Amino acid sequence: MHTLRQERDIVEITAEVDPYLELAEIHRRVIQDGGPALLFTNVKGSRYPVFSNMFGTSRRVDLAFGPRPEQLMKDIVGLTHKLVPPTLGKIWGERNLLLDVAKTGTKTVSAGQAPILEMVDAPAKLSELPVLTSWHEDGGPFVTLPLVYTEHPSKNDHNLGMYRVQIYDDKTTGMHWQIHKGGGFHYHEAERLNQNFPVTVFLGGPPALIASAIAPVPEMLPELLLTSLIMGEKLPVAKDPHGGKYPLIAEAEFAIVGHVLPHERRIEGPFGDHYGYYSLAHEFPVFNVERVYHRKDAIYPATVVGKPVQEDYYLGEFLQRLLSPAFPLAMPGVRDLWTYAETGFHALAAAVVRESYKREGLVNAFRILGEGQLTLTKFLILTDKPVKLENFTALFEQVLERFDPAQDLYVLGNTSMDTLDYTGRRLNHGSKAIMLGVGEPMRTLPDTYQGADLPGIRKIESYCKGCLVVEGASFEEDPELAPRLVDLAADKLREWPVVFLVDDASVAKSQSSFLWTTFTRFDPAHDIYAESELQRHHVGYKLPLVIDARMKPGYPDEVVTRPDIDQKVSERWTEYFGKTNF
């Protein structure tokens, strides 16, 4: 925060602001305009200030972490080549880097050196925290930057993850452990052993903690070690003076200590999430809070999630840059990898892979889909040619030039799916698809549709070369429109490899709107239509692929601001920021 003040990239709002809906709407408007970090010093119902939008621009992410972590990661990965085989001369030549690596880890400090131990509330009073309710259909107030620390019940492994926490009352919360994440694995084992499971939820502290908690690192890489690596020094921790099992992060703002009982469940949600929709209410474990440690002058950190682009977009960019040098080390044959924040990350990923022999790209696809959080990927696109993956238009055109539908599309049904993705029609269940575009181009892509009218289609736009976006009736009005397009208009669309059927074709105007609208609204096994034939258990497709990306019955509602809150924030805008705005 000191750096942000020096850079004049933070605004202090002294007017009273309600943590119920109002604060979140202010945050959303500021981040949409590329505005500053926000410090709310007069939050209704709480004595604690709220700090938000700390990572809301690429510049602030750079201020928080600097260039050192990325360079250090590149250097560490480079060691695997430089020191093989190891010799005294090689080791001596890399002594400075090895000394930097030796600085990583944790160090135990005294209570007097741990601000987190300045105050303790026991019993806990969670209602005193300025926990936000971001969307009006949310099931209650949610902690949106929780750093949930757990350890394996029988191994010396820890996990620091960001699993949302719904406040039920002063002493209990939900614990949204998804089945594919480290904290969920730990709890599953404790529940199998019928043990009470200790949990500590940290709020605040070094920015590297937040980055590490959301980083898609392999399970064997401890998050606190990654935190230390990003910081460039050991992470200070202190012993819990009340006998808690876990260490307390010395520089955190709050530490919420308690346990989760085996087999205890309670309804959690709904919640407006980073997919841009409401994730629905389901039963999740219950966190029973015993005490809350905090600084004397504690500041509550918060973020707001919703339709992209939000803070997680900029953090995701940083983490992918940070971890990209390690991808070839963990997954030989993978040259580059990118997941798209515009789709909630897990709905779409792309990679540049090696294709040194026929179908090696497919081998690399399965390697990607078997790695950590990448197992949640719904749609994976691969090429063997260098391309800047962040530019989806360039990637997609390169792939569509090379894509052979008879052998380069694989739809894998009956797989697991991200808990927040409801396109599979059942929680945690869905399908995946792999699309390859390798080798030399096999077609020239059109960029403008000049054919005849299409049956049932009222508007046609081109997103990029080879990709049409077409608008027709809603799914409820005409559920068979997509397969009918294949039956009646495939010949008119042969030169267009992919056709997305949407509710509003104007989404084709930008990468962000296109990716969010399309890839968050279809499940491959349900919603890809094409002429096809089965040969020796392989489905060979013919162009075009028609993908039904319309909203469908059973999908959660899109998050929108409640009209009275929209009006309230508009009317009070000068109270927050003065006439100079920001």
PDB file of C-alpha atoms in Angstrom, residues 43-266:
ATOM      1  CA  VAL A  43     -17.354   0.710   6.010  1.00  0.00           C
ATOM      2  CA  LYS A  44     -20.842   0.391   7.421  1.00  0.00           C
ATOM      3  CA  GLY A  45     -21.078  -2.009  10.366  1.00  0.00           C
ATOM      4  CA  SER A  46     -17.350  -2.617  10.806  1.00  0.00           C
ATOM      5  CA  ARG A  47     -14.348  -0.911  12.368  1.00  0.00           C
ATOM      6  CA  TYR A  48     -11.988  -2.349   9.730  1.00  0.00           C
ATOM      7  CA  PRO A  49     -11.096  -0.579   6.467  1.00  0.00           C
ATOM      8  CA  VAL A  50     -11.419  -2.512   3.207  1.00  0.00           C
ATOM      9  CA  PHE A  51      -8.640  -2.598   0.601  1.00  0.00           C
ATOM     10  CA  SER A  52      -9.681  -3.672  -2.913  1.00  0.00           C
ATOM     11  CA  ASN A  53      -8.575  -3.566  -6.547  1.00  0.00           C
ATOM     12  CA  MET A  54      -4.936  -4.013  -5.528  1.00  0.00           C
ATOM     13  CA  PHE A  55      -4.199  -6.069  -8.692  1.00  0.00           C
ATOM     14  CA  GLY A  56      -6.642  -4.353 -11.033  1.00  0.00           C
ATOM     15  CA  THR A  57      -4.131  -3.324 -13.726  1.00  0.00           C
ATOM     16  CA  SER A  58      -1.030  -4.902 -15.238  1.00  0.00           C
ATOM     17  CA  ARG A  59       0.991  -2.000 -13.865  1.00  0.00           C
ATOM     18  CA  ARG A  60      -0.082  -2.678 -10.279  1.00  0.00           C
ATOM     19  CA  VAL A  61       0.752  -6.359 -10.660  1.00  0.00           C
ATOM     20  CA  ASP A  62       4.216  -5.330 -11.830  1.00  0.00           C
ATOM     21  CA  LEU A  63       4.534  -2.992  -8.839  1.00  0.00           C
ATOM     22  CA  ALA A  64       3.537  -5.804  -6.491  1.00  0.00           C
ATOM     23  CA  PHE A  65       5.988  -8.388  -7.802  1.00  0.00           C
ATOM     24  CA  GLY A  66       8.562  -6.701 -10.040  1.00  0.00           C
ATOM     25  CA  PRO A  67      10.605  -8.514 -12.716  1.00  0.00           C
ATOM     26  CA  ARG A  68      12.669 -10.585 -10.277  1.00  0.00           C
ATOM     27  CA  PRO A  69      10.330 -13.616  -9.843  1.00  0.00           C
ATOM     28  CA  GLU A  70      10.005 -14.219 -13.581  1.00  0.00           C
ATOM     29  CA  GLN A  71      13.732 -13.963 -14.159  1.00  0.00           C
ATOM     30  CA  LEU A  72      14.483 -16.191 -11.186  1.00  0.00           C
ATOM     31  CA  MET A  73      12.083 -18.847 -12.473  1.00  0.00           C
ATOM     32  CA  LYS A  74      13.783 -18.778 -15.884  1.00  0.00           C
ATOM     33  CA  ASP A  75      17.184 -19.081 -14.223  1.00  0.00           C
ATOM     34  CA  ILE A  76      16.088 -21.984 -11.999  1.00  0.00           C
ATOM     35  CA  VAL A  77      14.679 -23.898 -14.966  1.00  0.00           C
ATOM     36  CA  GLY A  78      17.904 -23.154 -16.839  1.00  0.00           C
ATOM     37  CA  LEU A  79      19.885 -24.862 -14.082  1.00  0.00           C
ATOM     38  CA  THR A  80      18.410 -28.208 -15.082  1.00  0.00           C
ATOM     39  CA  HIS A  81      20.353 -27.932 -18.329  1.00  0.00           C
ATOM     40  CA  LYS A  82      23.470 -26.141 -17.105  1.00  0.00           C
ATOM     41  CA  LEU A  83      24.208 -28.490 -14.202  1.00  0.00           C
ATOM     42  CA  VAL A  84      23.736 -31.774 -16.045  1.00  0.00           C
ATOM     43  CA  PRO A  85      26.100 -33.440 -15.451  1.00  0.00           C
ATOM     44  CA  PRO A  86      27.061 -31.507 -12.291  1.00  0.00           C
ATOM     45  CA  THR A  87      30.665 -30.493 -11.748  1.00  0.00           C
ATOM     46  CA  LEU A  88      32.283 -28.328  -9.097  1.00  0.00           C
ATOM     47  CA  GLY A  89      33.048 -25.712 -11.735  1.00  0.00           C
ATOM     48  CA  LYS A  90      29.459 -25.556 -12.952  1.00  0.00           C
ATOM     49  CA  ILE A  91      28.104 -25.352  -9.421  1.00  0.00           C
ATOM     50  CA  TRP A  92      30.551 -22.575  -8.514  1.00  0.00           C
ATOM     51  CA  GLY A  93      29.567 -20.664 -11.628  1.00  0.00           C
ATOM     52  CA  GLU A  94      25.928 -20.681 -10.520  1.00  0.00           C
ATOM     53  CA  ARG A  95      26.652 -19.954  -6.848  1.00  0.00           C
ATOM     54  CA  ASN A  96      24.700 -16.666  -6.760  1.00  0.00           C
ATOM     55  CA  LEU A  97      21.579 -18.302  -8.133  1.00  0.00           C
ATOM     56  CA  LEU A  98      21.942 -21.259  -5.790  1.00  0.00           C
ATOM     57  CA  LEU A  99      22.244 -18.857  -2.862  1.00  0.00           C
ATOM     58  CA  ASP A 100      18.992 -17.191  -3.974  1.00  0.00           C
ATOM     59  CA  VAL A 101      17.287 -20.584  -4.091  1.00  0.00           C
ATOM     60  CA  ALA A 102      18.645 -21.376  -0.622  1.00  0.00           C
ATOM     61  CA  LYS A 103      16.788 -18.333   0.729  1.00  0.00           C
ATOM     62  CA  THR A 104      13.395 -19.847  -0.053  1.00  0.00           C
ATOM     63  CA  GLY A 105      11.200 -21.465   2.567  1.00  0.00           C
ATOM     64  CA  THR A 106       9.834 -20.310   5.917  1.00  0.00           C
ATOM     65  CA  LYS A 107      11.478 -19.022   9.060  1.00  0.00           C
ATOM     66  CA  THR A 108       9.982 -19.017  12.547  1.00  0.00           C
ATOM     67  CA  VAL A 109       9.966 -15.638  14.314  1.00  0.00           C
ATOM     68  CA  SER A 110       9.047 -14.649  17.848  1.00  0.00           C
ATOM     69  CA  ALA A 111       5.613 -13.387  18.854  1.00  0.00           C
ATOM     70  CA  GLY A 112       7.026  -9.857  19.094  1.00  0.00           C
ATOM     71  CA  GLN A 113       8.011 -10.036  15.411  1.00  0.00           C
ATOM     72  CA  ALA A 114       4.611 -11.293  14.285  1.00  0.00           C
ATOM     73  CA  PRO A 115       2.000  -8.521  13.855  1.00  0.00           C
ATOM     74  CA  ILE A 116      -0.666 -11.191  13.350  1.00  0.00           C
ATOM     75  CA  LEU A 117      -0.449 -11.968  17.098  1.00  0.00           C
ATOM     76  CA  GLU A 118      -1.177  -8.418  18.261  1.00  0.00           C
ATOM     77  CA  MET A 119      -4.875  -9.155  18.877  1.00  0.00           C
ATOM     78  CA  VAL A 120      -7.056 -12.237  19.209  1.00  0.00           C
ATOM     79  CA  ASP A 121     -10.838 -12.582  19.302  1.00  0.00           C
ATOM     80  CA  ALA A 122     -11.856 -15.731  21.164  1.00  0.00           C
ATOM     81  CA  PRO A 123     -14.623 -16.631  20.795  1.00  0.00           C
ATOM     82  CA  ALA A 124     -14.703 -15.479  17.196  1.00  0.00           C
ATOM     83  CA  LYS A 125     -16.980 -12.665  16.009  1.00  0.00           C
ATOM     84  CA  LEU A 126     -16.988 -12.956  12.239  1.00  0.00           C
ATOM     85  CA  SER A 127     -19.836 -10.450  11.978  1.00  0.00           C
ATOM     86  CA  GLU A 128     -17.324  -7.723  12.868  1.00  0.00           C
ATOM     87  CA  LEU A 129     -15.463  -8.279   9.599  1.00  0.00           C
ATOM     88  CA  PRO A 130     -16.570  -6.130   6.630  1.00  0.00           C
ATOM     89  CA  VAL A 131     -17.274  -9.165   4.462  1.00  0.00           C
ATOM     90  CA  LEU A 132     -18.742  -8.231   1.082  1.00  0.00           C
ATOM     91  CA  THR A 133     -21.938  -9.321  -0.561  1.00  0.00           C
ATOM     92  CA  SER A 134     -21.104  -8.669  -4.209  1.00  0.00           C
ATOM     93  CA  TRP A 135     -24.262  -9.713  -6.084  1.00  0.00           C
ATOM     94  CA  HIS A 136     -27.876  -9.536  -4.985  1.00  0.00           C
ATOM     95  CA  GLU A 137     -28.600 -13.243  -5.569  1.00  0.00           C
ATOM     96  CA  ASP A 138     -25.589 -14.328  -3.487  1.00  0.00           C
ATOM     97  CA  GLY A 139     -26.438 -16.666  -0.632  1.00  0.00           C
ATOM     98  CA  GLY A 140     -24.829 -14.274   1.845  1.00  0.00           C
ATOM     99  CA  PRO A 141     -21.558 -12.423   2.465  1.00  0.00           C
ATOM    100  CA  PHE A 142     -18.457 -14.182   1.133  1.00  0.00           C
ATOM    101  CA  VAL A 143     -14.767 -13.822   1.922  1.00  0.00           C
ATOM    102  CA  THR A 144     -13.350 -13.341  -1.563  1.00  0.00           C
ATOM    103  CA  LEU A 145      -9.586 -13.440  -0.884  1.00  0.00           C
ATOM    104  CA  PRO A 146      -9.321 -16.294   1.636  1.00  0.00           C
ATOM    105  CA  LEU A 147      -5.941 -18.023   1.853  1.00  0.00           C
ATOM    106  CA  VAL A 148      -6.945 -21.444   3.140  1.00  0.00           C
ATOM    107  CA  TYR A 149      -4.064 -23.355   4.722  1.00  0.00           C
ATOM    108  CA  THR A 150      -4.270 -27.095   5.349  1.00  0.00           C
ATOM    109  CA  GLU A 151      -1.906 -30.014   5.853  1.00  0.00           C
ATOM    110  CA  HIS A 152      -2.326 -33.632   4.818  1.00  0.00           C
ATOM    111  CA  PRO A 153      -3.531 -35.649   7.836  1.00  0.00           C
ATOM    112  CA  SER A 154      -0.790 -38.269   7.507  1.00  0.00           C
ATOM    113  CA  LYS A 155       1.921 -36.706   5.349  1.00  0.00           C
ATOM    114  CA  ASN A 156       4.103 -33.629   5.682  1.00  0.00           C
ATOM    115  CA  ASP A 157       2.391 -31.834   2.793  1.00  0.00           C
ATOM    116  CA  HIS A 158       0.625 -28.474   2.939  1.00  0.00           C
ATOM    117  CA  ASN A 159      -1.733 -26.625   0.658  1.00  0.00           C
ATOM    118  CA  LEU A 160      -2.537 -22.921   0.411  1.00  0.00           C
ATOM    119  CA  GLY A 161      -5.574 -22.460  -1.784  1.00  0.00           C
ATOM    120  CA  MET A 162      -8.232 -19.869  -2.444  1.00  0.00           C
ATOM    121  CA  TYR A 163     -11.557 -21.542  -1.717  1.00  0.00           C
ATOM    122  CA  ARG A 164     -14.455 -19.205  -1.202  1.00  0.00           C
ATOM    123  CA  VAL A 165     -15.834 -18.837   2.328  1.00  0.00           C
ATOM    124  CA  GLN A 166     -19.489 -17.964   2.958  1.00  0.00           C
ATOM    125  CA  ILE A 167     -20.174 -16.430   6.379  1.00  0.00           C
ATOM    126  CA  TYR A 168     -23.081 -18.157   8.129  1.00  0.00           C
ATOM    127  CA  ASP A 169     -22.742 -16.590  11.597  1.00  0.00           C
ATOM    128  CA  ASP A 170     -20.062 -15.486  14.067  1.00  0.00           C
ATOM    129  CA  LYS A 171     -18.528 -18.945  14.344  1.00  0.00           C
ATOM    130  CA  THR A 172     -19.302 -20.921  11.179  1.00  0.00           C
ATOM    131  CA  THR A 173     -18.681 -20.557   7.465  1.00  0.00           C
ATOM    132  CA  GLY A 174     -18.918 -22.639   4.344  1.00  0.00           C
ATOM    133  CA  MET A 175     -15.775 -24.151   2.861  1.00  0.00           C
ATOM    134  CA  HIS A 176     -15.999 -24.441  -0.915  1.00  0.00           C
ATOM    135  CA  TRP A 177     -13.470 -27.221  -1.447  1.00  0.00           C
ATOM    136  CA  GLN A 178     -13.771 -28.399  -5.008  1.00  0.00           C
ATOM    137  CA  ILE A 179     -13.050 -32.060  -5.682  1.00  0.00           C
ATOM    138  CA  HIS A 180     -10.050 -31.322  -7.922  1.00  0.00           C
ATOM    139  CA  LYS A 181      -8.103 -29.052  -5.542  1.00  0.00           C
ATOM    140  CA  GLY A 182      -5.405 -29.651  -2.904  1.00  0.00           C
ATOM    141  CA  GLY A 183      -7.422 -28.596   0.139  1.00  0.00           C
ATOM    142  CA  GLY A 184     -10.231 -30.886  -0.974  1.00  0.00           C
ATOM    143  CA  PHE A 185      -7.787 -33.804  -1.261  1.00  0.00           C
ATOM    144  CA  HIS A 186      -6.576 -33.169   2.295  1.00  0.00           C
ATOM    145  CA  TYR A 187     -10.103 -33.006   3.680  1.00  0.00           C
ATOM    146  CA  HIS A 188     -11.135 -36.138   1.790  1.00  0.00           C
ATOM    147  CA  GLU A 189      -8.334 -38.054   3.515  1.00  0.00           C
ATOM    148  CA  ALA A 190      -9.239 -36.637   6.960  1.00  0.00           C
ATOM    149  CA  GLU A 191     -12.862 -37.558   6.402  1.00  0.00           C
ATOM    150  CA  ARG A 192     -11.859 -41.080   5.367  1.00  0.00           C
ATOM    151  CA  LEU A 193     -10.011 -41.347   8.703  1.00  0.00           C
ATOM    152  CA  ASN A 194     -13.032 -39.803  10.489  1.00  0.00           C
ATOM    153  CA  GLN A 195     -10.818 -37.054  11.939  1.00  0.00           C
ATOM    154  CA  ASN A 196     -11.508 -33.415  12.816  1.00  0.00           C
ATOM    155  CA  PHE A 197      -9.553 -31.426  10.265  1.00  0.00           C
ATOM    156  CA  PRO A 198      -7.643 -28.274  11.353  1.00  0.00           C
ATOM    157  CA  VAL A 199      -7.915 -25.275   9.014  1.00  0.00           C
ATOM    158  CA  THR A 200      -6.488 -21.748   9.105  1.00  0.00           C
ATOM    159  CA  VAL A 201      -7.768 -19.027   6.777  1.00  0.00           C
ATOM    160  CA  PHE A 202      -5.388 -16.094   6.297  1.00  0.00           C
ATOM    161  CA  LEU A 203      -6.394 -12.690   4.961  1.00  0.00           C
ATOM    162  CA  GLY A 204      -3.799 -10.264   3.666  1.00  0.00           C
ATOM    163  CA  GLY A 205      -0.059 -10.413   4.050  1.00  0.00           C
ATOM    164  CA  PRO A 206       2.547 -10.337   1.260  1.00  0.00           C
ATOM    165  CA  PRO A 207       0.943 -10.179  -2.215  1.00  0.00           C
ATOM    166  CA  ALA A 208       2.937 -13.297  -3.095  1.00  0.00           C
ATOM    167  CA  LEU A 209       0.616 -15.296  -0.824  1.00  0.00           C
ATOM    168  CA  ILE A 210      -2.381 -14.481  -3.002  1.00  0.00           C
ATOM    169  CA  ALA A 211      -0.475 -15.302  -6.186  1.00  0.00           C
ATOM    170  CA  SER A 212       0.705 -18.634  -4.790  1.00  0.00           C
ATOM    171  CA  ALA A 213      -2.746 -19.613  -3.548  1.00  0.00           C
ATOM    172  CA  ILE A 214      -4.270 -19.362  -7.031  1.00  0.00           C
ATOM    173  CA  ALA A 215      -1.263 -20.564  -9.035  1.00  0.00           C
ATOM    174  CA  PRO A 216      -1.911 -23.794 -10.998  1.00  0.00           C
ATOM    175  CA  VAL A 217       1.215 -25.478  -9.637  1.00  0.00           C
ATOM    176  CA  PRO A 218       1.717 -29.253  -9.393  1.00  0.00           C
ATOM    177  CA  GLU A 219       0.531 -30.824  -6.144  1.00  0.00           C
ATOM    178  CA  MET A 220       4.085 -31.628  -5.083  1.00  0.00           C
ATOM    179  CA  LEU A 221       5.164 -27.963  -5.131  1.00  0.00           C
ATOM    180  CA  PRO A 222       4.376 -26.343  -1.747  1.00  0.00           C
ATOM    181  CA  GLU A 223       2.623 -22.989  -2.107  1.00  0.00           C
ATOM    182  CA  LEU A 224       4.568 -21.410   0.752  1.00  0.00           C
ATOM    183  CA  LEU A 225       7.769 -22.296  -1.064  1.00  0.00           C
ATOM    184  CA  LEU A 226       6.458 -20.554  -4.183  1.00  0.00           C
ATOM    185  CA  THR A 227       5.481 -17.570  -2.007  1.00  0.00           C
ATOM    186  CA  SER A 228       9.030 -17.361  -0.707  1.00  0.00           C
ATOM    187  CA  LEU A 229      10.459 -17.649  -4.205  1.00  0.00           C
ATOM    188  CA  ILE A 230       8.297 -14.761  -5.441  1.00  0.00           C
ATOM    189  CA  MET A 231       9.237 -12.658  -2.392  1.00  0.00           C
ATOM    190  CA  GLY A 232      12.932 -13.398  -2.746  1.00  0.00           C
ATOM    191  CA  GLU A 233      13.286 -14.222   0.950  1.00  0.00           C
ATOM    192  CA  LYS A 234      12.042 -16.635   3.573  1.00  0.00           C
ATOM    193  CA  LEU A 235       8.433 -16.220   4.672  1.00  0.00           C
ATOM    194  CA  PRO A 236       8.167 -15.345   8.404  1.00  0.00           C
ATOM    195  CA  VAL A 237       5.806 -17.540  10.419  1.00  0.00           C
ATOM    196  CA  ALA A 238       5.019 -17.774  14.139  1.00  0.00           C
ATOM    197  CA  LYS A 239       3.740 -20.492  16.434  1.00  0.00           C
ATOM    198  CA  ASP A 240       0.086 -20.356  17.458  1.00  0.00           C
ATOM    199  CA  PRO A 241       0.209 -19.391  21.157  1.00  0.00           C
ATOM    200  CA  HIS A 242      -3.130 -21.111  21.771  1.00  0.00           C
ATOM    201  CA  GLY A 243      -1.878 -24.487  20.626  1.00  0.00           C
ATOM    202  CA  GLY A 244      -3.085 -24.507  17.050  1.00  0.00           C
ATOM    203  CA  LYS A 245      -1.481 -27.142  14.850  1.00  0.00           C
ATOM    204  CA  TYR A 246      -0.496 -24.849  12.005  1.00  0.00           C
ATOM    205  CA  PRO A 247       1.995 -21.947  11.856  1.00  0.00           C
ATOM    206  CA  LEU A 248       0.635 -18.417  11.528  1.00  0.00           C
ATOM    207  CA  ILE A 249       1.889 -16.186   8.723  1.00  0.00           C
ATOM    208  CA  ALA A 250       3.492 -13.352  10.668  1.00  0.00           C
ATOM    209  CA  GLU A 251       2.625 -10.499   8.296  1.00  0.00           C
ATOM    210  CA  ALA A 252      -1.001 -11.474   7.596  1.00  0.00           C
ATOM    211  CA  GLU A 253      -3.806  -9.073   8.505  1.00  0.00           C
ATOM    212  CA  PHE A 254      -6.127 -11.778   9.884  1.00  0.00           C
ATOM    213  CA  ALA A 255      -5.810 -15.486  10.711  1.00  0.00           C
ATOM    214  CA  ILE A 256      -9.068 -17.375  11.243  1.00  0.00           C
ATOM    215  CA  VAL A 257      -8.376 -20.614  13.090  1.00  0.00           C
ATOM    216  CA  GLY A 258     -10.711 -23.574  13.466  1.00  0.00           C
ATOM    217  CA  HIS A 259     -11.592 -27.009  12.171  1.00  0.00           C
ATOM    218  CA  VAL A 260     -13.874 -28.854   9.771  1.00  0.00           C
ATOM    219  CA  LEU A 261     -15.729 -31.901  11.063  1.00  0.00           C
ATOM    220  CA  PRO A 262     -15.919 -35.058   8.959  1.00  0.00           C
ATOM    221  CA  HIS A 263     -19.209 -35.634   7.122  1.00  0.00           C
ATOM    222  CA  GLU A 264     -20.715 -32.279   8.152  1.00  0.00           C
ATOM    223  CA  ARG A 265     -22.353 -30.420   5.261  1.00  0.00           C
ATOM    224  CA  ARG A 266     -24.416 -27.291   4.799  1.00  0.00           C
TER     225      ARG A 266
END
